[in-house]
Short mmCIF file of C-alpha atoms in Angstrom, two decimals:
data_model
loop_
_atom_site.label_atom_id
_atom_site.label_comp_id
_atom_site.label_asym_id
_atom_site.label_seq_id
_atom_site.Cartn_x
_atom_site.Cartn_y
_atom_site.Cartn_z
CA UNK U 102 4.99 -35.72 -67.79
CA UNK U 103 5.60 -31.96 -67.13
CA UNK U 104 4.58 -29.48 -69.97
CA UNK U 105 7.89 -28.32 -70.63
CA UNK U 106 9.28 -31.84 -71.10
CA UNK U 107 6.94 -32.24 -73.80
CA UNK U 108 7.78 -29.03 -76.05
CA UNK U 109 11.64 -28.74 -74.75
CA UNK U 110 12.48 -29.37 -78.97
CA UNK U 111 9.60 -27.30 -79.85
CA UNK U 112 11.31 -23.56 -80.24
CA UNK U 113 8.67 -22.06 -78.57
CA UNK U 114 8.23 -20.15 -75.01
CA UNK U 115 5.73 -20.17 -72.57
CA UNK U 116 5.11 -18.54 -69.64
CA UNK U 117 6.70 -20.35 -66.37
CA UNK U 118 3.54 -20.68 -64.44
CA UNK U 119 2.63 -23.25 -66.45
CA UNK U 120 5.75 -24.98 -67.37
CA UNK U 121 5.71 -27.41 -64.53
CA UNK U 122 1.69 -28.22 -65.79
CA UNK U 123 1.31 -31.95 -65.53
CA UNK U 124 0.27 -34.03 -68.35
CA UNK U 125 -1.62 -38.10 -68.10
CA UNK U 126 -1.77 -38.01 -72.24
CA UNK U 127 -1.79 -36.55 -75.77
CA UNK U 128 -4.92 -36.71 -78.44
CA UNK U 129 -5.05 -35.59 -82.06
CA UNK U 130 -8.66 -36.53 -81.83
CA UNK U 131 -10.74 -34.96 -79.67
CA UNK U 132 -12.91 -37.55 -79.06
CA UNK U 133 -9.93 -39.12 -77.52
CA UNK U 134 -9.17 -36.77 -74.80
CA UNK U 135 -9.50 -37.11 -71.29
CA UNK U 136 -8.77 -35.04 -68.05
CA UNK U 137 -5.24 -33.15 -68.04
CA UNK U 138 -4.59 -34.44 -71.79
CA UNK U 139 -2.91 -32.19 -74.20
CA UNK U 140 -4.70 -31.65 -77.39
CA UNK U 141 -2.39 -31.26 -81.06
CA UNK U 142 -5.17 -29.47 -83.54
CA UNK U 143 -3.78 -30.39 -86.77
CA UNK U 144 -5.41 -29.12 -90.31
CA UNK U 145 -6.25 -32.39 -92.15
CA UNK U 146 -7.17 -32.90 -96.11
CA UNK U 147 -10.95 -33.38 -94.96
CA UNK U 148 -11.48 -31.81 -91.07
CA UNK U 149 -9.27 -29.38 -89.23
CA UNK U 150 -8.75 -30.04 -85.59
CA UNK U 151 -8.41 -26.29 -84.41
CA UNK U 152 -12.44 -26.37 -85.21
CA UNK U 153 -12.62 -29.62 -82.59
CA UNK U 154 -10.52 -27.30 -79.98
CA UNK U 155 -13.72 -26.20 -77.67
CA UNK U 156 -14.88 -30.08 -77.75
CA UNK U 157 -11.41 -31.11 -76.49
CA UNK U 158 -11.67 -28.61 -73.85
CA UNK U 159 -14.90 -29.88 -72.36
CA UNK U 160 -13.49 -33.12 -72.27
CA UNK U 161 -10.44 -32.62 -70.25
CA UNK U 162 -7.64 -30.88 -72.24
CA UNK U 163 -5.65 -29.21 -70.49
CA UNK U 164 -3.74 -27.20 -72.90
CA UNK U 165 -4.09 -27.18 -76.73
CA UNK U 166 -1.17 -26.95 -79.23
CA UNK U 167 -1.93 -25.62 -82.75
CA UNK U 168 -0.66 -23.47 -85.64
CA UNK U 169 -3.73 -21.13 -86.00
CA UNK U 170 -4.06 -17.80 -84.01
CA UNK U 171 -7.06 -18.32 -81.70
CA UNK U 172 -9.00 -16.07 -79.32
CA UNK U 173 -9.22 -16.21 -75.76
CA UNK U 174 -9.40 -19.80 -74.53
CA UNK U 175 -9.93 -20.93 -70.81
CA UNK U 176 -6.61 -23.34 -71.05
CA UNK U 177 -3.08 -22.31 -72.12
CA UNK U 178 -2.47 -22.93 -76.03
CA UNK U 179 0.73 -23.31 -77.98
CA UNK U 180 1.18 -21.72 -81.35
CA UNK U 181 3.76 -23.34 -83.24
CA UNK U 182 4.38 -23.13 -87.07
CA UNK U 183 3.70 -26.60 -87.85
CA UNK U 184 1.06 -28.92 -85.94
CA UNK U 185 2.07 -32.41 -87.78
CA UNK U 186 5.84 -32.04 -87.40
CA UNK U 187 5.24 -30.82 -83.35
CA UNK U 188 2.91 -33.74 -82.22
CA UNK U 189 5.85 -36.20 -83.49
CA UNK U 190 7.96 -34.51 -81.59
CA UNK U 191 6.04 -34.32 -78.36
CA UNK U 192 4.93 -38.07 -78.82
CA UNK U 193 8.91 -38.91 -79.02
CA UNK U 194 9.49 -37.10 -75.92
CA UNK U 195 5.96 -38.58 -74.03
CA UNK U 196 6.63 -42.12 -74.84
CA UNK U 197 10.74 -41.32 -73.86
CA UNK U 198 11.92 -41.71 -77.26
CA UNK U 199 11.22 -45.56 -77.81
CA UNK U 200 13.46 -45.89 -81.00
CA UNK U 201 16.45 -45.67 -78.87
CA UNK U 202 16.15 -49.14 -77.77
CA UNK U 203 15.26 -50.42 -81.07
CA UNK U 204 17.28 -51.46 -84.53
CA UNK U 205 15.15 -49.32 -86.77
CA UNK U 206 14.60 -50.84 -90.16
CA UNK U 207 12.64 -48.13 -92.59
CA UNK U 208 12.16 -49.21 -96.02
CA UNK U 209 10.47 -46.85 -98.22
CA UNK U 210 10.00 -46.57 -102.66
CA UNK U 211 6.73 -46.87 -104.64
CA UNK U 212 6.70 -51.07 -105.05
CA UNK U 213 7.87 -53.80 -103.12
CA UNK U 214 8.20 -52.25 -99.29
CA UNK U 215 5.41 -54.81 -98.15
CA UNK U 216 7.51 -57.95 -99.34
CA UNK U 217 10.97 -56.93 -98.68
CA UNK U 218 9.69 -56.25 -95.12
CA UNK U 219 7.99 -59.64 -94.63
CA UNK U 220 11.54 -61.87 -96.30
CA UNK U 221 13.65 -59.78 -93.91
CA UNK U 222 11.06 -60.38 -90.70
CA UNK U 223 11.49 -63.94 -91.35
CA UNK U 224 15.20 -63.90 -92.24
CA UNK U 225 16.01 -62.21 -88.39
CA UNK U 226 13.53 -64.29 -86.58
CA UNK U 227 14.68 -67.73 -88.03
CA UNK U 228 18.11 -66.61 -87.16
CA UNK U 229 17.31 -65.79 -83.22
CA UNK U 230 15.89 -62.32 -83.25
CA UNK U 231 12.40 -60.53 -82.54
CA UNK U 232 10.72 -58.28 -84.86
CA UNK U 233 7.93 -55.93 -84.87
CA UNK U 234 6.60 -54.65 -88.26
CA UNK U 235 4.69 -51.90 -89.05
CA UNK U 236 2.89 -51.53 -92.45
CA UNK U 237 0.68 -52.07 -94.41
CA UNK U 238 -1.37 -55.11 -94.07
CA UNK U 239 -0.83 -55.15 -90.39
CA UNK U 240 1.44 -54.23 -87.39
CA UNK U 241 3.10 -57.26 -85.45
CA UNK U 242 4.35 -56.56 -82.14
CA UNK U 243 5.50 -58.48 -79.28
CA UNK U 244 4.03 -61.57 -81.61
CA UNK U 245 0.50 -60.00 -81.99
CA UNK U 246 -1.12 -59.18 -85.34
CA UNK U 247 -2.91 -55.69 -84.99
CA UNK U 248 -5.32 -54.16 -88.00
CA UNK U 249 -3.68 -51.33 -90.37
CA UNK U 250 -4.93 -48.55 -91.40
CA UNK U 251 -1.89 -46.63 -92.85
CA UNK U 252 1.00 -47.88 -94.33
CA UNK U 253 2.96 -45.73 -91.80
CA UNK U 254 0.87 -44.80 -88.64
CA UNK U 255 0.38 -41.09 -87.35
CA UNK U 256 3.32 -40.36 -85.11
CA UNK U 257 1.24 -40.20 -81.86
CA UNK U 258 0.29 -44.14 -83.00
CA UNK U 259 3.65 -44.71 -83.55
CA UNK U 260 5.23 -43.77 -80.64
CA UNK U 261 2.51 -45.99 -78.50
CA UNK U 262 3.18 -48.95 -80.85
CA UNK U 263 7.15 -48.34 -80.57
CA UNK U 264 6.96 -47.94 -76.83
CA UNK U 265 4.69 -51.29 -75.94
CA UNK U 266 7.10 -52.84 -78.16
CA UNK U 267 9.55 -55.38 -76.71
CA UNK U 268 10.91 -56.82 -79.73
CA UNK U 269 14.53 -56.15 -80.29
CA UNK U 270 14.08 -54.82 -84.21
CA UNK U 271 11.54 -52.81 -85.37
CA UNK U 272 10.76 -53.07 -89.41
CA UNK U 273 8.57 -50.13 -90.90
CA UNK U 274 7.03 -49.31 -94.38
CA UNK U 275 7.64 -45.82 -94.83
CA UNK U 276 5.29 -43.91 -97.01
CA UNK U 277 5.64 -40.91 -98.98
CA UNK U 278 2.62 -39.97 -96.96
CA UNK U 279 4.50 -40.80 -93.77
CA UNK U 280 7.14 -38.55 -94.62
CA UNK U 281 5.40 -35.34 -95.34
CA UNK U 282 3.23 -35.81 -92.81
CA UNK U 283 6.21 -35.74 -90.59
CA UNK U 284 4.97 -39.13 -88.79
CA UNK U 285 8.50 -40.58 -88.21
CA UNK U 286 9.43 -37.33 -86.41
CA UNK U 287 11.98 -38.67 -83.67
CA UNK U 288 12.72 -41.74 -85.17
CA UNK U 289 15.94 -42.78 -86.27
CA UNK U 290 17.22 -45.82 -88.59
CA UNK U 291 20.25 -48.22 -88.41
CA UNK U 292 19.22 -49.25 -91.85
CA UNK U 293 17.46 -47.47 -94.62
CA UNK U 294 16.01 -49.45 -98.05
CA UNK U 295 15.41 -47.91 -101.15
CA UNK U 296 13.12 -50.14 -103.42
CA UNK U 297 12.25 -48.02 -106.35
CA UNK U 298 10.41 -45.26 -107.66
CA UNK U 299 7.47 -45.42 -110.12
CA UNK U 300 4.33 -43.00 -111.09
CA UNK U 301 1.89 -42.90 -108.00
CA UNK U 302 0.75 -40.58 -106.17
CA UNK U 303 0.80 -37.96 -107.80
CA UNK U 304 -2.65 -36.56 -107.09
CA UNK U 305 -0.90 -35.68 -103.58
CA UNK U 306 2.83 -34.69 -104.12
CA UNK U 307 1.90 -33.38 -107.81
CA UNK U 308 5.55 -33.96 -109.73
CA UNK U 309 8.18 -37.05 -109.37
CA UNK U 310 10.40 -34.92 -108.21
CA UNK U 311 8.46 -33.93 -105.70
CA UNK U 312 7.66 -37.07 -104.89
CA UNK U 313 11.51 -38.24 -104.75
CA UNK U 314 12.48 -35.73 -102.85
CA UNK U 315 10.02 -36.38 -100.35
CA UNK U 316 11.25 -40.45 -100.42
CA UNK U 317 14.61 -38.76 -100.16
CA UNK U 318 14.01 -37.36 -96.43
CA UNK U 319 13.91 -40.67 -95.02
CA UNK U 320 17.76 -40.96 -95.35
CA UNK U 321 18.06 -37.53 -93.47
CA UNK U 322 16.74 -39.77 -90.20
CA UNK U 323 19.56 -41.98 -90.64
CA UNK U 324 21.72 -42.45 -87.99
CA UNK U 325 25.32 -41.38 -88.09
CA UNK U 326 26.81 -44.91 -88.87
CA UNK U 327 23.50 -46.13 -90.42
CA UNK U 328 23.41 -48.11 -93.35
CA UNK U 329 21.55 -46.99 -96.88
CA UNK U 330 20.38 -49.83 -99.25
CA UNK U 331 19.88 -48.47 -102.67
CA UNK U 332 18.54 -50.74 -105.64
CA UNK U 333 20.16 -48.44 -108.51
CA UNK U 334 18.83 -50.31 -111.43
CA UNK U 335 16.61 -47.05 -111.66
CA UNK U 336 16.80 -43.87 -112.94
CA UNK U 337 15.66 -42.57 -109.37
CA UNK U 338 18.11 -45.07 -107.21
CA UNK U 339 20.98 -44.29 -109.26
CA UNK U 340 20.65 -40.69 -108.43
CA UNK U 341 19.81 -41.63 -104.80
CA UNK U 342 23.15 -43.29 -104.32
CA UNK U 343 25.05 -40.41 -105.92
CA UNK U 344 23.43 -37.61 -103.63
CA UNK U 345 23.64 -40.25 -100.47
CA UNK U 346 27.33 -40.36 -101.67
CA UNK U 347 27.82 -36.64 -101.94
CA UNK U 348 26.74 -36.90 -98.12
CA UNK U 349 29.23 -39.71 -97.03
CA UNK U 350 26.51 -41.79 -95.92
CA UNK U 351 27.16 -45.75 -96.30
CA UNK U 352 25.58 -46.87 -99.43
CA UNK U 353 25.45 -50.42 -100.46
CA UNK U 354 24.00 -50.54 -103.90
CA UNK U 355 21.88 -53.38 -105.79
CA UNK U 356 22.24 -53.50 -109.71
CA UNK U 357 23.38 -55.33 -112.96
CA UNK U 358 26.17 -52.35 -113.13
CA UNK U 359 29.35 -53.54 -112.07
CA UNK U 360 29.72 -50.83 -109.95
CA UNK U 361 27.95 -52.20 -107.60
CA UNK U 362 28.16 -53.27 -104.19
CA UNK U 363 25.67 -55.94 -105.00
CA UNK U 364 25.62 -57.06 -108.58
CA UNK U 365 23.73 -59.15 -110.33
CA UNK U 366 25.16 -61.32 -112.81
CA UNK U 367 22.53 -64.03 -113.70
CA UNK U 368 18.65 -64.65 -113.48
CA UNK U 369 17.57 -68.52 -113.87
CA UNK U 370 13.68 -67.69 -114.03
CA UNK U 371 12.38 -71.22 -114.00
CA UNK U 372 13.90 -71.66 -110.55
CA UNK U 373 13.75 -68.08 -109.30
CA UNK U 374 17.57 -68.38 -108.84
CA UNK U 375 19.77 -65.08 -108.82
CA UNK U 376 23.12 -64.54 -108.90
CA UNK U 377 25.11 -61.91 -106.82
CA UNK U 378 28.57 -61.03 -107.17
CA UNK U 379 29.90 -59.46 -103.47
CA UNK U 380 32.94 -58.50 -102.96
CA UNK U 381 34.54 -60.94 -105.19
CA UNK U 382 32.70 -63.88 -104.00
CA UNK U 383 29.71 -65.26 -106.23
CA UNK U 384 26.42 -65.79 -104.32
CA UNK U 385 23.72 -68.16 -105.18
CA UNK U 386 19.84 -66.84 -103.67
CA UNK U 387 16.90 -68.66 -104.21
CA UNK U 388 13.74 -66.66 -104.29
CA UNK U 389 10.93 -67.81 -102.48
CA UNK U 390 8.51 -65.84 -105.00
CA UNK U 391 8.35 -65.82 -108.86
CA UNK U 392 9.08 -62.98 -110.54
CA UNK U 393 12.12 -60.31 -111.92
CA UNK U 394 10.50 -57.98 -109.03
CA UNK U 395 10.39 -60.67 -106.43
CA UNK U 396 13.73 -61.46 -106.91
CA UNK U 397 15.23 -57.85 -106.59
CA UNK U 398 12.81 -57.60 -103.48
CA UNK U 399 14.37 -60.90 -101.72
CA UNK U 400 18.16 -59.42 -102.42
CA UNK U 401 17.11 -56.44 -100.75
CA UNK U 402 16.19 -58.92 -97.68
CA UNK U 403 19.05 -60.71 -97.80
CA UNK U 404 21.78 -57.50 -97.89
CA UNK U 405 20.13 -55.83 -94.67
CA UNK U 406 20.64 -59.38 -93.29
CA UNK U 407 23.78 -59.47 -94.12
CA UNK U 408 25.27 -55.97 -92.80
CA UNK U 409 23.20 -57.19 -90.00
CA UNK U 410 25.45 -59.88 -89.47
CA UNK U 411 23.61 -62.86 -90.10
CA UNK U 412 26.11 -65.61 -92.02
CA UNK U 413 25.27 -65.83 -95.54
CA UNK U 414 24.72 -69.27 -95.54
CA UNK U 415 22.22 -68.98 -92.50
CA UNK U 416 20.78 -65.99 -94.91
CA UNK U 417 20.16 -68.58 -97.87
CA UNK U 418 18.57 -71.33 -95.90
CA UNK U 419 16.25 -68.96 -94.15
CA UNK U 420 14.89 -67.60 -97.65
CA UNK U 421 14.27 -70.97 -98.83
CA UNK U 422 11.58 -72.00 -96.17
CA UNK U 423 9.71 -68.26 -96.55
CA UNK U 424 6.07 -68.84 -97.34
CA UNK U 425 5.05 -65.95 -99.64
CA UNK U 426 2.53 -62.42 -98.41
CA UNK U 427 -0.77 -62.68 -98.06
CA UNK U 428 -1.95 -60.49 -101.62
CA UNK U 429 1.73 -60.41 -103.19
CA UNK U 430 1.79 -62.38 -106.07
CA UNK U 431 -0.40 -64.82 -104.29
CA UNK U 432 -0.33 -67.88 -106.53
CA UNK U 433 -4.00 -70.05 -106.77
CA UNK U 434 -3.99 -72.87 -108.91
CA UNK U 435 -7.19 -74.00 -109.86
CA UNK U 436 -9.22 -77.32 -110.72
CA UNK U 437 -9.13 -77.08 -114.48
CA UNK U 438 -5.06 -76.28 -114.90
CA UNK U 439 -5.25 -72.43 -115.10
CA UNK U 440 -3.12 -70.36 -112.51
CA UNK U 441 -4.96 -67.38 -110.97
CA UNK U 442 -2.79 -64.94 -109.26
CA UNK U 443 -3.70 -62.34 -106.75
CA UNK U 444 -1.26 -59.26 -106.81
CA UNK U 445 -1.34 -55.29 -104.97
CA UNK U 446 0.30 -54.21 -108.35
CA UNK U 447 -1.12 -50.65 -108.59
CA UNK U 448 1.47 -48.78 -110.58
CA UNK U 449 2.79 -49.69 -114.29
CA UNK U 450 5.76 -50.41 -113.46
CA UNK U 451 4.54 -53.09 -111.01
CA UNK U 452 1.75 -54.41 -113.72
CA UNK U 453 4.48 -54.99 -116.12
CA UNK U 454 6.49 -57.03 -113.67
CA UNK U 455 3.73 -58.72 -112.92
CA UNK U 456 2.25 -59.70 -116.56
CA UNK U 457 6.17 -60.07 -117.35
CA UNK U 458 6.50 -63.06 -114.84
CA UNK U 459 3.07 -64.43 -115.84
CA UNK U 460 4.64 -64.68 -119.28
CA UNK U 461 8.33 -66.30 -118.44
CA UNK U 462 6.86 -68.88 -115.86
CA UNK U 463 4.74 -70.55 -118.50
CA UNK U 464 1.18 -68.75 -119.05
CA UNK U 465 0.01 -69.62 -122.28
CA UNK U 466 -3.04 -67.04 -122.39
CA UNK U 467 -2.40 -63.95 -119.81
CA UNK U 468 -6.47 -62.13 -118.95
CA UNK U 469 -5.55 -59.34 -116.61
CA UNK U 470 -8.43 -58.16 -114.30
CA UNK U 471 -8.20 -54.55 -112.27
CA UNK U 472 -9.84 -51.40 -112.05
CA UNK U 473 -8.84 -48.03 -110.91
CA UNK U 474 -9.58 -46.32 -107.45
CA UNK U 475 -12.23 -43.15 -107.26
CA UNK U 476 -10.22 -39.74 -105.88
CA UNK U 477 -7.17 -41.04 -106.76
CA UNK U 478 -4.25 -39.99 -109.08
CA UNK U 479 -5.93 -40.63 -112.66
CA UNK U 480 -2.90 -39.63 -114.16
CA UNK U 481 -1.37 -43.25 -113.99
CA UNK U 482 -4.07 -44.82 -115.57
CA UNK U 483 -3.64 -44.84 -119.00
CA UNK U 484 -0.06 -45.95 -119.01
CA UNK U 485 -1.10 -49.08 -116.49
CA UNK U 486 -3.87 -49.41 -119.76
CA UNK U 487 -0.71 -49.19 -122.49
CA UNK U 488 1.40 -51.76 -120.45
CA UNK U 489 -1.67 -54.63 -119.72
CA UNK U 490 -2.41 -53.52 -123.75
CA UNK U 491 1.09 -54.44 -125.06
CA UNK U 492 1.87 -57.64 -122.65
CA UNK U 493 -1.13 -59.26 -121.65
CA UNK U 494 -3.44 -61.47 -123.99
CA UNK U 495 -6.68 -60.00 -122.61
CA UNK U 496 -7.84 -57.72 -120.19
CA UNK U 497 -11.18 -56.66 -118.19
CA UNK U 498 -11.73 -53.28 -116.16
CA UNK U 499 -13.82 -53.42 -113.21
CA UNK U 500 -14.77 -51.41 -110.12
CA UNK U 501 -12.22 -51.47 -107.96
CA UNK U 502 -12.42 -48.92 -104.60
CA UNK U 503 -15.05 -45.95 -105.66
CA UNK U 504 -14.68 -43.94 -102.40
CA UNK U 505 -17.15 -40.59 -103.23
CA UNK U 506 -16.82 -41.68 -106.88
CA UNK U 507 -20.80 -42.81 -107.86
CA UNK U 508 -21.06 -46.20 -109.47
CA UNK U 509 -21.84 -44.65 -113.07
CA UNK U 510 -19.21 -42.01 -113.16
CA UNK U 511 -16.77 -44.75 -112.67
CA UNK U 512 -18.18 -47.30 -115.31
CA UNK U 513 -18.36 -44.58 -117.71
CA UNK U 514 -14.40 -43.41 -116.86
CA UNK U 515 -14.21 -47.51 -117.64
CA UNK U 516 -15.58 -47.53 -121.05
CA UNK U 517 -14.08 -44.09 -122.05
CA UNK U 518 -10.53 -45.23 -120.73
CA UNK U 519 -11.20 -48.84 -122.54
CA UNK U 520 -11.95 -47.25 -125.92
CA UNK U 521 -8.59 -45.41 -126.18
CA UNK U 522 -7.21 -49.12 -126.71
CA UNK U 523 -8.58 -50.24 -130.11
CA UNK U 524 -7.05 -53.80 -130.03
CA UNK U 525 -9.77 -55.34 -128.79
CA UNK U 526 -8.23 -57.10 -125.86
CA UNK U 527 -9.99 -55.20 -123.05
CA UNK U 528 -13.79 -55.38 -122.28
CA UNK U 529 -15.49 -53.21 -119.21
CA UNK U 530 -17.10 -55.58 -116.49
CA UNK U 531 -17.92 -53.31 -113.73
CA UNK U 532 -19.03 -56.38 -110.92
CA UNK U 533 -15.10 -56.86 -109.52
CA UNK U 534 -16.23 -60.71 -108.85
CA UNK U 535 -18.55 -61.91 -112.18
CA UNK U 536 -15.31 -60.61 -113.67
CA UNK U 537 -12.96 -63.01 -112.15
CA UNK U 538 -16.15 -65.85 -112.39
CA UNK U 539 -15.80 -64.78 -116.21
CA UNK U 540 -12.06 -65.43 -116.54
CA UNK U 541 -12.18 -68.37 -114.52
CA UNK U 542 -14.99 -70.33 -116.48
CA UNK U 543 -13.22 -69.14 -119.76
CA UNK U 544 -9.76 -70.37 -118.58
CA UNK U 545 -8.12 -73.14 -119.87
CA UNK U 546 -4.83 -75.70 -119.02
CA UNK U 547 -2.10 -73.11 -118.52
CA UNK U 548 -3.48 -69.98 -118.62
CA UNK U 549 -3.16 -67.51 -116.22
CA UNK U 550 -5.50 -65.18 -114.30
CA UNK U 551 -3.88 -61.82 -113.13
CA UNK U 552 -6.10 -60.19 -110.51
CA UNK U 553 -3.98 -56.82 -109.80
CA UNK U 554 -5.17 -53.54 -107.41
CA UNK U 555 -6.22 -54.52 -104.19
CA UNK U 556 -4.33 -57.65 -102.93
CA UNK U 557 -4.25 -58.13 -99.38
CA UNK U 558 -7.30 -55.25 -99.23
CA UNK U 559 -11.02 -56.11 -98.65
CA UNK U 560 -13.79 -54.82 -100.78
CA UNK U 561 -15.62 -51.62 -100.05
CA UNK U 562 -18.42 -52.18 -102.33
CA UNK U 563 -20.77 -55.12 -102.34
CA UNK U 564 -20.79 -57.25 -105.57
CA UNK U 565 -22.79 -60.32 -106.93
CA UNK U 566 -21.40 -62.90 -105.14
CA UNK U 567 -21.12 -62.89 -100.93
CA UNK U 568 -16.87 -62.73 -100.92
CA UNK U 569 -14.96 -59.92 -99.40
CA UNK U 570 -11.39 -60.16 -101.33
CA UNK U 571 -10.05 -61.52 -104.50
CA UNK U 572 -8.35 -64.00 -103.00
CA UNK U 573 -11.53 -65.15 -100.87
CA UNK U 574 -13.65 -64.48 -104.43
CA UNK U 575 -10.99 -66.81 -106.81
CA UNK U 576 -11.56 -69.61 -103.72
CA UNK U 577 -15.24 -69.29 -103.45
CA UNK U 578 -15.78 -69.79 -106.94
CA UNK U 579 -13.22 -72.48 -106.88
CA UNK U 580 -14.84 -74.50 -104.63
CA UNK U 581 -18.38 -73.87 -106.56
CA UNK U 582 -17.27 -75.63 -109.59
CA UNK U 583 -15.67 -79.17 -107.81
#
């Protein structure tokens, strides 16, 4: 593709003689560039790319684009004010705008993105259609299961993934990250989700405000008769549908309120039943996981569904025969009558759902096992602490991730965190799996074993016993004791 194909949405000139220069591919990584490759230097958290700018040029680039006056270079380079927010662009225009062909499904908010996206992937392809899905356990296109390593991809990963794509809907997890990092540059969405909006994060966008505003900006890639899904039973949805509102966009709303679009009337928790009142017509969903959370999180599902144009009963029948996620309230029920469960909850809000649903589906005794994540936002922690103080029966803090955290600066944030809560519920058992071997051994008929943090996620450090997961751990002492 010619040069000034590339950068025609840039705002920036260059000089004719090389507007007609031919470019075979684009890098962010200069160990990914080859011959006549452009090269996007972008100024990271850890490395900054303009420093990689003479390695991309000796292998192959043939002009670099960047936001950092440089000196002379051998190859023409492009200044423009913002490195992140230009390479989506210029990966829109390489891989000829992909999205185009696509019904783009973005669902962003702190909890519940990974299961709403999973309910509605199965809802469309029981009912006839294909689906890709980006996020973040795994991408799925064209019916084959690729690693993750973001919950949103960089844009330039994106684009590729978008363009090999032949599925007719795309489904994507977008991530606060995602959004200020400008990696859905390009893209826009028949159907935005809203899930809800809960400390995290915090480390990186520094208020909640911030932090909505920046979950906010998904909505502005909406397209023109798009489709915003709001779950207002939160202080941050509610005044999400008000400013989408203000903006004319189409809102359908979830809530108890009966104001709106979608309201829930009833809860039957034994059978995960919920009951929806839409547009005058009462509307009986079954969820296929347990939980207040889970329940909100299949609704979502089933609206998009439904503007989609799938028949309601269709809808219903699909949800039914949905199998669970892999790490999402992943139920294990064990030799000696206890339930272990296996959840990504990370945030309070989402440990209190959690320990919550524990309680209403029957646990007798409720010992909650998670630990907190080194360089992280430790600003969260203690009110994750005051909600597994208040509604579970015991709790033990562990290791979880310790990224440049050392071993002992962690344990000792463990026993100083645990010794704020004086109830003597919580005890500090740093090896992540002799913890759940602990709860396990000491777990009776009906009691219930809440592993929370990592879900789906694999374990970065090694521990006592040769496992790699929680889920894999819970199993491999499972089949130890029969």
């Amino acid at each position: 593709m010619k040069l000034k194909q590339l950068i025609n949405a840039l705002e920036v000139e260059i000089k004719p003689e090389i507007a007609d220069l031919s470019i075979k591919g684009l890098a962010e990584n200069s160990v990914d560039v080859l011959k006549d490759y452009m090269f996007v230097a972008i100024k990271g958290f850890k490395t900054d790319g303009h420093n990689y700018i003479d390695d991309a040029i000796k292998r192959g680039a043939c002009v670099i684009v960047g936001e950092m006056d440089i000196g002379f270079l051998p190859i023409p380079y492009i200044k423009v004010a913002n490195s992140r927010k230009a390479l989506g662009i210029i990966a829109n225009n390489f891989y000829h705008n992909p999205s185009k062909h696509k019904i783009m499904i973005g669902i962003t908010g702190t909890n519940g993105k990974t299961t709403i996206s999973y309910i509605l992937k199965h809802i469309l392809e029981s009912n006839g259609h294909t689906c890709s899905l980006f996020g973040s356990i795994q991408n799925i296109i064209n019916g084959e299961v690729y690693d993750s390593k973001n919950t949103t991809p960089s844009s330039l990963v994106l684009q590729k993934l978008l363009s090999d794509s032949k599925d007719e809907i795309v489904i994507m997890e977008v991530s606060s990250h995602g959004l200020s990092q400008f990696r859905v540059e390009g893209i826009t969405f028949d159907y935005c989700l809203f899930t809800n909006l809960d400390h995290e994060h915090l480390d990186y966008h520094e208020t909640m405000e911030e932090y909505f505003q920046t979950k906010l900006s998904l909505f502005d890639h909406l397209k023109v008769n798009g489709h915003a899904i709001v779950n207002t039973d939160n202080v941050w949805g509610k005044k999400l549908a008000l400013m989408l509102n203000e903006k004319n966009i189409n809102v359908y709303s979830l809530g108890q309120s009966k104001d709106s679009t979608f309201q829930i009337v009833d809860f039957n928790f034994e059978n995960s039943v919920v009951l929806v009142v839409e547009s005058n017509e009462n509307v009986q969903i079954t969820s296929p996981m347990i939980g207040l959370h889970n329940i909100y999180n299949t609704v979502m599902a089933y609206i998009t569904a439904k503007l989609f144009g799938i028949e309601k009963d269709d809808i219903i029948n699909s949800v039914k025969l949905f199998k669970g996620v892999k790490g999402r309230f992943e139920i294990i029920k064990l030799h000696n009558g206890a339930t272990a469960v296996v959840d990504y909850a990370h945030t309070a809000d989402a440990v209190f759902h959690c320990l919550t649903a524990s309680k209403k589906y029957g646990a007798k005794k409720v010992t909650h096992i998670f630990g907190f994540r080194g360089d992280r936002d430790e600003s969260k922690r203690q009110g994750i602490l005051a909600v597994t103080s208040e509604f579970s029966d015991e709790f033990i803090l562990t290791v979880d991730d310790l990224n440049s955290v050392s071993l002992n600066e962690m344990i000792d944030s463990l026993y100083k965190l645990n010794s704020h809560y004086a109830n003597n519920k919580g005890i500090v058992m740093p090896d992540r799996t002799s913890a759940i071997k602990w709860a396990i051994e000491n777990s009776q008929q009906d009691d219930w074993i809440l592993i929370t943090g990592k879900g789906h996620e694999t374990y970065k450090q090694m521990f006592s016993m040769p496992t790699t997961s929680d889920t894999e751990t819970v199993l491999y002492i499972e089949n130890k004791e029969q």
